[in-house]
C-alpha cells in the first residue's frame, strides 16, 4: 500500500512553483485554480518573497494548488493512483481531491475562502504558534494547560505545536519543560484552536452547496487518524478541523497499522517526509519537491500492486520541522 500525503502551511518557499510551470498544461491549470481561489498563484508562486507568501490568504491556496499539480503529474506518469491519501491541515483539501471526494476547482474555491477566513479570524487577537520539541508529553501538556495554550498539532511522538496568546507563548519558551526546546513558528495566528471559531462558520457556509462523493480510495482524517468512508463526513471534518487539533501522529499510526509499503509527499514537500522518517521508520519515502523528484516517486508508486501490505513500522524520535496549518 502506497500513501500520497499533501503538506500543510509552512512548507511553501519563494519561487517553488517555477519548475512546475515548465510542464505542459500546468500554466493553464494554475490560471484556472487562481480564478477559483481568487489568488494569483503564478505570480505568488514564482515572484513573491517569503513574507508575502507567508500570508495565510496566499499560502494556503499556493500549497493546495502545488499538491494537486504534483499529484496529477505523478499519477499520469505512473499510470495509477496511490492506494491511500491524507493531508496535513490545509493539505486535507488536496487529499479530498486525490480521493475523488471533491473536484479540484471546488477544493481551490474552498481553500481560498478558508485562507481568507482564517486570516480574518487571526486578526482579532494577537496570537501565534510554537513547536515544542522533545520533553515528557505529560509535562508539556500540563504546562500548556497552566498557560492556557492549546496543543494544536500532534505531529509525531515528541513534537507538539502549541498555540495561543503571544505572552503565553513567550512564557512557554522561558519555562520549557526539561529536555524540551520551544521553537516559535512564522504563522499569523493560533490556528486549530478556538480562536478560529469565526472561520469555522464561514467555511461551513461555503461547503453547504458543494457536491461531495464518497472516497474512491483510502482517506485518513486529521481528527483522529480514522479512515473516512463518507463524502459528507469528510467535508464536515474539513470544516471542524479549522478550530480542532491536527492529529498527524494518529494518521501515521494508522498508516503503520495498515501496513503501508511506501510514503510519498507531494509538493511543496519535505516536512511530512521528515516526520515519516521518524514515525514510520523503515518505510521507503520520497519528497516530491520539484518535477525532478517525480521519477523516484513513480518508481516507488509502481513498485507495489494496489493494496500490497507490509509489516507495521516502528515509531521513533521527533522531527525538528513542523507543520502548522
mmCIF file of N, CA and C in Angstrom, residues 252-253 255-262 276-284 310-316:
data_model
loop_
_atom_site.group_PDB
_atom_site.id
_atom_site.type_symbol
_atom_site.label_atom_id
_atom_site.label_comp_id
_atom_site.label_asym_id
_atom_site.label_seq_id
_atom_site.Cartn_x
_atom_site.Cartn_y
_atom_site.Cartn_z
ATOM 1 N N UNK A 252 -0.237 8.774 11.166
ATOM 2 C CA UNK A 252 0.918 7.906 10.905
ATOM 3 C C UNK A 252 0.780 6.564 11.614
ATOM 4 N N UNK A 253 0.187 6.575 12.785
ATOM 5 C CA UNK A 253 -0.071 5.308 13.472
ATOM 6 C C UNK A 253 -1.006 4.436 12.636
ATOM 7 N N UNK A 255 -1.345 4.625 9.350
ATOM 8 C CA UNK A 255 -0.589 4.167 8.176
ATOM 9 C C UNK A 255 0.183 2.892 8.529
ATOM 10 N N UNK A 256 0.839 2.919 9.686
ATOM 11 C CA UNK A 256 1.631 1.766 10.102
ATOM 12 C C UNK A 256 0.748 0.543 10.308
ATOM 13 N N UNK A 257 -0.413 0.754 10.934
ATOM 14 C CA UNK A 257 -1.325 -0.371 11.166
ATOM 15 C C UNK A 257 -1.880 -0.933 9.865
ATOM 16 N N UNK A 258 -1.978 -0.072 8.850
ATOM 17 C CA UNK A 258 -2.445 -0.536 7.538
ATOM 18 C C UNK A 258 -1.350 -1.259 6.766
ATOM 19 N N UNK A 259 -0.115 -1.202 7.279
ATOM 20 C CA UNK A 259 0.992 -1.894 6.633
ATOM 21 C C UNK A 259 1.443 -1.233 5.352
ATOM 22 N N UNK A 260 1.571 0.100 5.358
ATOM 23 C CA UNK A 260 1.957 0.766 4.115
ATOM 24 C C UNK A 260 3.377 0.370 3.716
ATOM 25 N N UNK A 261 3.619 0.352 2.407
ATOM 26 C CA UNK A 261 4.922 -0.042 1.870
ATOM 27 C C UNK A 261 5.674 1.133 1.258
ATOM 28 N N UNK A 262 5.057 2.304 1.257
ATOM 29 C CA UNK A 262 5.727 3.478 0.722
ATOM 30 C C UNK A 262 4.953 4.731 1.066
ATOM 31 N N UNK A 276 7.799 11.261 8.708
ATOM 32 C CA UNK A 276 7.659 9.843 8.378
ATOM 33 C C UNK A 276 8.943 9.067 8.650
ATOM 34 N N UNK A 277 10.075 9.692 8.455
ATOM 35 C CA UNK A 277 11.344 9.011 8.710
ATOM 36 C C UNK A 277 11.479 8.639 10.178
ATOM 37 N N UNK A 278 10.760 9.346 11.041
ATOM 38 C CA UNK A 278 10.827 9.080 12.473
ATOM 39 C C UNK A 278 9.636 8.258 12.959
ATOM 40 N N UNK A 279 8.460 8.548 12.405
ATOM 41 C CA UNK A 279 7.266 7.841 12.849
ATOM 42 C C UNK A 279 6.936 6.597 12.055
ATOM 43 N N UNK A 280 7.562 6.444 10.867
ATOM 44 C CA UNK A 280 7.322 5.275 10.010
ATOM 45 C C UNK A 280 8.671 4.707 9.596
ATOM 46 N N UNK A 281 9.504 4.467 10.572
ATOM 47 C CA UNK A 281 10.871 4.025 10.275
ATOM 48 C C UNK A 281 10.868 2.741 9.455
ATOM 49 N N UNK A 282 11.689 2.737 8.402
ATOM 50 C CA UNK A 282 11.800 1.564 7.555
ATOM 51 C C UNK A 282 10.904 1.600 6.335
ATOM 52 N N UNK A 283 9.941 2.525 6.299
ATOM 53 C CA UNK A 283 9.055 2.640 5.138
ATOM 54 C C UNK A 283 9.717 3.544 4.102
ATOM 55 N N UNK A 284 9.919 3.075 2.872
ATOM 56 C CA UNK A 284 10.519 3.920 1.834
ATOM 57 C C UNK A 284 9.693 5.178 1.619
ATOM 58 N N UNK A 310 2.507 -4.482 4.204
ATOM 59 C CA UNK A 310 3.809 -4.714 4.817
ATOM 60 C C UNK A 310 3.625 -4.720 6.328
ATOM 61 N N UNK A 311 4.673 -5.164 7.035
ATOM 62 C CA UNK A 311 4.589 -5.148 8.488
ATOM 63 C C UNK A 311 4.591 -3.706 8.984
ATOM 64 N N UNK A 312 3.819 -3.391 10.029
ATOM 65 C CA UNK A 312 3.829 -2.030 10.571
ATOM 66 C C UNK A 312 5.231 -1.602 10.980
ATOM 67 N N UNK A 313 5.508 -0.300 10.854
ATOM 68 C CA UNK A 313 6.825 0.240 11.166
ATOM 69 C C UNK A 313 6.918 0.682 12.618
ATOM 70 N N UNK A 314 8.151 0.783 13.114
ATOM 71 C CA UNK A 314 8.369 1.264 14.469
ATOM 72 C C UNK A 314 8.207 2.781 14.510
ATOM 73 N N UNK A 315 7.836 3.290 15.678
ATOM 74 C CA UNK A 315 7.809 4.727 15.911
ATOM 75 C C UNK A 315 9.203 5.171 16.335
ATOM 76 N N UNK A 316 9.476 6.506 16.257
ATOM 77 C CA UNK A 316 10.821 6.948 16.585
ATOM 78 C C UNK A 316 10.816 8.355 17.144
#
